[in-house]
CSV table of C-alpha atoms in Angstrom, one decimal:
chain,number,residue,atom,x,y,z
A,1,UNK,CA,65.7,47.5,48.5
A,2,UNK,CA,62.1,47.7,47.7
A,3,UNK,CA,60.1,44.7,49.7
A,4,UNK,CA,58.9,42.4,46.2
A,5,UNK,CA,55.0,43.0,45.1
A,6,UNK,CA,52.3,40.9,45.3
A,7,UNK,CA,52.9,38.7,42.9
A,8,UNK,CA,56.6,39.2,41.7
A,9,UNK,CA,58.1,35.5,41.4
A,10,UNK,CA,61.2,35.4,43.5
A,11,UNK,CA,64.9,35.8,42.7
A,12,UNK,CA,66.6,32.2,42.3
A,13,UNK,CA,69.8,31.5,39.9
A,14,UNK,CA,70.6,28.6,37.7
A,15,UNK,CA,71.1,24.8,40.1
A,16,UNK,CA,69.0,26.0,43.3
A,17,UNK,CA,67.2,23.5,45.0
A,18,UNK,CA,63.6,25.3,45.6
A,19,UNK,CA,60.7,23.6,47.7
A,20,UNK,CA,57.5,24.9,45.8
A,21,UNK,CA,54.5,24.8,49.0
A,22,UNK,CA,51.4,26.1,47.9
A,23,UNK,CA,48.5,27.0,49.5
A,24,UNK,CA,45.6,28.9,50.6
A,25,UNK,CA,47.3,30.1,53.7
A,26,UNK,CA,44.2,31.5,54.9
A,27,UNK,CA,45.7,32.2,57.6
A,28,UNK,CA,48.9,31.1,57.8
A,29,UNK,CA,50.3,29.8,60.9
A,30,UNK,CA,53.1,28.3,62.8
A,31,UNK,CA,52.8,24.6,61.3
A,32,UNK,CA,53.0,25.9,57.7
A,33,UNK,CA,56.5,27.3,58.7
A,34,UNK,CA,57.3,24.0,60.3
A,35,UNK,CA,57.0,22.0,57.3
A,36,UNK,CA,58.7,25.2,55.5
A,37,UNK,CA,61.7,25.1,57.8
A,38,UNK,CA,62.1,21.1,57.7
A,39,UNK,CA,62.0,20.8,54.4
A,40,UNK,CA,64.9,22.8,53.7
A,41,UNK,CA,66.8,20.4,56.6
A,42,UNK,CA,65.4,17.2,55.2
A,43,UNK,CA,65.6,17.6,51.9
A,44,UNK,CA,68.8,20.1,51.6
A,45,UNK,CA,66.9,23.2,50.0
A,46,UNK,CA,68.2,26.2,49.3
A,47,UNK,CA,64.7,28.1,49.8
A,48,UNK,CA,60.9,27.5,49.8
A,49,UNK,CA,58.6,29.4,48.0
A,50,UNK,CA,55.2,29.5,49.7
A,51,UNK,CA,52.5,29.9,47.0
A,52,UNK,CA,49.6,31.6,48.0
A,53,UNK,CA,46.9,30.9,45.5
A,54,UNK,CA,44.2,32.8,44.3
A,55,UNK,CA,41.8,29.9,45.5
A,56,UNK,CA,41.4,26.2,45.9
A,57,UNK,CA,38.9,24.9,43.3
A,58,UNK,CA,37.8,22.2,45.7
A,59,UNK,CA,37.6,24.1,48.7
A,60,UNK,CA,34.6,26.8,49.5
A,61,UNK,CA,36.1,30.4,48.4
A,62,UNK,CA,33.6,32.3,50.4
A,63,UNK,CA,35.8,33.1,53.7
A,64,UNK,CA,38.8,33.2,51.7
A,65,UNK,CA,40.9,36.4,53.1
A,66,UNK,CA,42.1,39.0,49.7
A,67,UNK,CA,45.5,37.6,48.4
A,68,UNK,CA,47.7,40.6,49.2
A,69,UNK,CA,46.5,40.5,53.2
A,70,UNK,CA,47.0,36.6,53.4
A,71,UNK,CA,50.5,37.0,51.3
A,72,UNK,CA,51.3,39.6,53.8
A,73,UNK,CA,50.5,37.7,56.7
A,74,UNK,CA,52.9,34.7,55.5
A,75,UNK,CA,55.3,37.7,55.2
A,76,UNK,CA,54.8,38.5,58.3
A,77,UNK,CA,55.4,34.7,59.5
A,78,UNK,CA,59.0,34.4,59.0
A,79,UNK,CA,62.2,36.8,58.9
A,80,UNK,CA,63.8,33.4,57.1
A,81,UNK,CA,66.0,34.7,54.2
A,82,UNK,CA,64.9,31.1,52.5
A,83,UNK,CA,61.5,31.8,52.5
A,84,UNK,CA,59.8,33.5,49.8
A,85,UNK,CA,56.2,34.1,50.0
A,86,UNK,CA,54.6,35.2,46.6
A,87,UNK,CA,51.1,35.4,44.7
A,88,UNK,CA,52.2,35.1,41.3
A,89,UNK,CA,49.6,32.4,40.5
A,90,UNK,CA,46.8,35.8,40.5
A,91,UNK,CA,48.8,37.6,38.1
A,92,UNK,CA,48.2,34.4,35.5
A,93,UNK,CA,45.1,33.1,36.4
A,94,UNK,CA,46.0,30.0,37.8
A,95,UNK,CA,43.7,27.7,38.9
A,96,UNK,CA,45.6,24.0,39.3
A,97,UNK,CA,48.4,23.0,40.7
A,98,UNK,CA,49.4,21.3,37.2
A,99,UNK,CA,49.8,24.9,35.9
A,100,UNK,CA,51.4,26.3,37.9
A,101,UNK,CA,53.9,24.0,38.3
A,102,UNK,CA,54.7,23.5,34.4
A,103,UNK,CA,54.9,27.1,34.1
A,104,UNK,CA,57.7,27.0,36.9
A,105,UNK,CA,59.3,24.0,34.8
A,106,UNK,CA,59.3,25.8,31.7
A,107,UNK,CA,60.2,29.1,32.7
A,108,UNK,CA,62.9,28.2,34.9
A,109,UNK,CA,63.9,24.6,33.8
A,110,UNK,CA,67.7,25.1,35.2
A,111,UNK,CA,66.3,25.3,38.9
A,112,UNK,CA,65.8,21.9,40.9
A,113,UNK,CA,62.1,22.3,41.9
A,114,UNK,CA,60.3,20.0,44.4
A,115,UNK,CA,56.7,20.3,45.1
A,116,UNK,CA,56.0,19.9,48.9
A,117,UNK,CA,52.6,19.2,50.4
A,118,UNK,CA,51.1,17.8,53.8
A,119,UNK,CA,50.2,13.8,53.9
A,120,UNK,CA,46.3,15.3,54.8
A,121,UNK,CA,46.9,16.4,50.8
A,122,UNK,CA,48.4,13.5,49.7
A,123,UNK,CA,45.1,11.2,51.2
A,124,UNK,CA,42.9,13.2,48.6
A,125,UNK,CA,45.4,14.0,46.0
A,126,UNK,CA,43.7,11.8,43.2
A,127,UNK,CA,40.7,14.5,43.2
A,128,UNK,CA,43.5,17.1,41.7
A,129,UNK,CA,43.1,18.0,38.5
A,130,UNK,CA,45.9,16.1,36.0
A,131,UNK,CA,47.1,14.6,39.6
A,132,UNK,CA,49.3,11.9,37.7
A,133,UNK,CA,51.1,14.6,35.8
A,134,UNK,CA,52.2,16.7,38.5
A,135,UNK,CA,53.9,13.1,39.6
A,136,UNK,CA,56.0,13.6,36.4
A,137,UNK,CA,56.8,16.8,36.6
A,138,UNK,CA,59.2,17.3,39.4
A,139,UNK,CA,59.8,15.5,42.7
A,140,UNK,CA,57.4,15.2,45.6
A,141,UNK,CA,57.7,15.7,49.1
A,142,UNK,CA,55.4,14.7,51.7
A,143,UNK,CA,55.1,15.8,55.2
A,144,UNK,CA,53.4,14.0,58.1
A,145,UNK,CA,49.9,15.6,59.7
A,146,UNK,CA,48.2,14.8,62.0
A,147,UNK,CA,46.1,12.2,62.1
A,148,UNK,CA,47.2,11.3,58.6
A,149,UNK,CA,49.7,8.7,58.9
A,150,UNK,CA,47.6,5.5,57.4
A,151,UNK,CA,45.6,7.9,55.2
A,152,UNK,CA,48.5,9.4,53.4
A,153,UNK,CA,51.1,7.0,52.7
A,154,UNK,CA,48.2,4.2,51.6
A,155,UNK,CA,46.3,6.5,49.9
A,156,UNK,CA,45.5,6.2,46.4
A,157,UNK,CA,48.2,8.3,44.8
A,158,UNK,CA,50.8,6.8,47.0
A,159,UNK,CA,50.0,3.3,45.9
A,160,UNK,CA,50.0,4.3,42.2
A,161,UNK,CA,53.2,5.4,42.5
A,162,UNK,CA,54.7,3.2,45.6
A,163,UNK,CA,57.4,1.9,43.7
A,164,UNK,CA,58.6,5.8,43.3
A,165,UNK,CA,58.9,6.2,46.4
A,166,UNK,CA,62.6,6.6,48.0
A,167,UNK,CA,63.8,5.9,51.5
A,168,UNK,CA,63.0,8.8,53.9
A,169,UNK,CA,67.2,8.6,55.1
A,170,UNK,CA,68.0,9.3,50.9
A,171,UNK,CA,65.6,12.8,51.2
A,172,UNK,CA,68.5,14.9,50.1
A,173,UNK,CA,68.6,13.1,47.0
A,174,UNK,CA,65.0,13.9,45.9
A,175,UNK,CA,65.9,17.8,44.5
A,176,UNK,CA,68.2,15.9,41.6
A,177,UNK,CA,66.3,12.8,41.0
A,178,UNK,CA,64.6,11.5,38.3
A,179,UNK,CA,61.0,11.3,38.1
A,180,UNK,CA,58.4,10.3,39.2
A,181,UNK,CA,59.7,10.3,42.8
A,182,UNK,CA,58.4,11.4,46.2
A,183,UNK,CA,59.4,11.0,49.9
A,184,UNK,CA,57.3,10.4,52.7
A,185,UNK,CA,58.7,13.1,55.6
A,186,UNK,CA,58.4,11.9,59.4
A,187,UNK,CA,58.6,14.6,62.0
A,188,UNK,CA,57.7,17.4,64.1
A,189,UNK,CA,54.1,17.9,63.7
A,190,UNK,CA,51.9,20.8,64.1
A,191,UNK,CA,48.2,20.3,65.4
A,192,UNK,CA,47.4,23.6,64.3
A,193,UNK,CA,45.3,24.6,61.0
A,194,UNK,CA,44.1,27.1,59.0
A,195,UNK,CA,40.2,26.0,59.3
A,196,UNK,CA,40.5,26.2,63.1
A,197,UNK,CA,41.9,29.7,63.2
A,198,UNK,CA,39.5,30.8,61.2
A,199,UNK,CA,36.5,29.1,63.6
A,200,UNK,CA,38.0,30.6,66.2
A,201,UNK,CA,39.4,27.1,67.8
């Protein structure tokens, strides 16, 4: 079988349970498949998609690595069935988060979808464009960094939606639930990021 392109959207079939974790990967690295690997565990996923977008609008693009050699490099990451790495946001022209994940809702709204981030995104999450949307649109889960357990969990997204939030022991119950809804994720923790990597640190 052909490896899938650039920006193919993966296989998936009507009542998976997909963790959507999107990024710039740029590069990717051992903590992004941490959080990959312990969300399936935690939250009883059948796969992960890793997004790699085209580029975060509040980030500086300038040392951003092409798509196809950072989607490569994720490939290149993991030999975990589960894990699908794709570009498709490039092939729409996606820019948010928001549309990419209502796209996903619409096109495929048999599949339980969960949108997983790191608790360092969660402390600046209000700054997203349509952030309280993307609360509505399909669960969230969140997964410790470090150095951002206060910052996360009190931050001001998690407060505006603190009474969503369900016990980190019910996590497998997040892919059917009705939203809003988001878990925080203790755990294994990674002190390794893409910004360091790329300084050289």
């Amino acid at each position: 079988m052909d490896a899938p392109g650039i920006t193919d959207l993966p296989l998936s079939a009507p009542g998976m349970k997909i963790g959507l974790f999107g990024g710039s990967f740029n590069p990717p690295h051992e903590g992004h498949r941490l959080v990959a690997h312990e969300s399936l565990k935690r939250i009883g996923l059948d796969a992960v998609w890793w997004l790699v977008t085209p580029g975060n609008p509040l980030k500086d693009t300038r040392t951003l690595a092409p798509i196809g050699e950072r989607v490569a490099a994720a490939r290149g990451l993991t030999n975990d069935p589960r894990i699908k790495i794709t570009g498709f946001e490039a092939q729409y022209g996606f820019r948010y988060t928001y549309e990419t994940l209502r796209f996903l809702k619409t096109r495929l709204p048999d599949r339980h979808f969960v949108w997983i981030m790191g608790a360092d995104s969660l402390a600046g999450f209000h700054r997203w464009e349509r952030w309280e949307e993307i609360f509505t649109l399909m669960p969230i889960a969140v997964y410790i960094r470090p150095g951002s357990t206060r910052t996360g969990p009190f931050s001001k997204a998690a407060q505006r939606f603190a009474r969503y939030r369900i016990d980190e022991a019910d996590a497998r119950l997040l892919p059917t639930s009705r939203v809003p809804a988001w878990v925080f994720l203790n755990g294994m923790m990674s002190s390794l990021s893409s910004t360091q990597l790329r300084n050289g640190r």
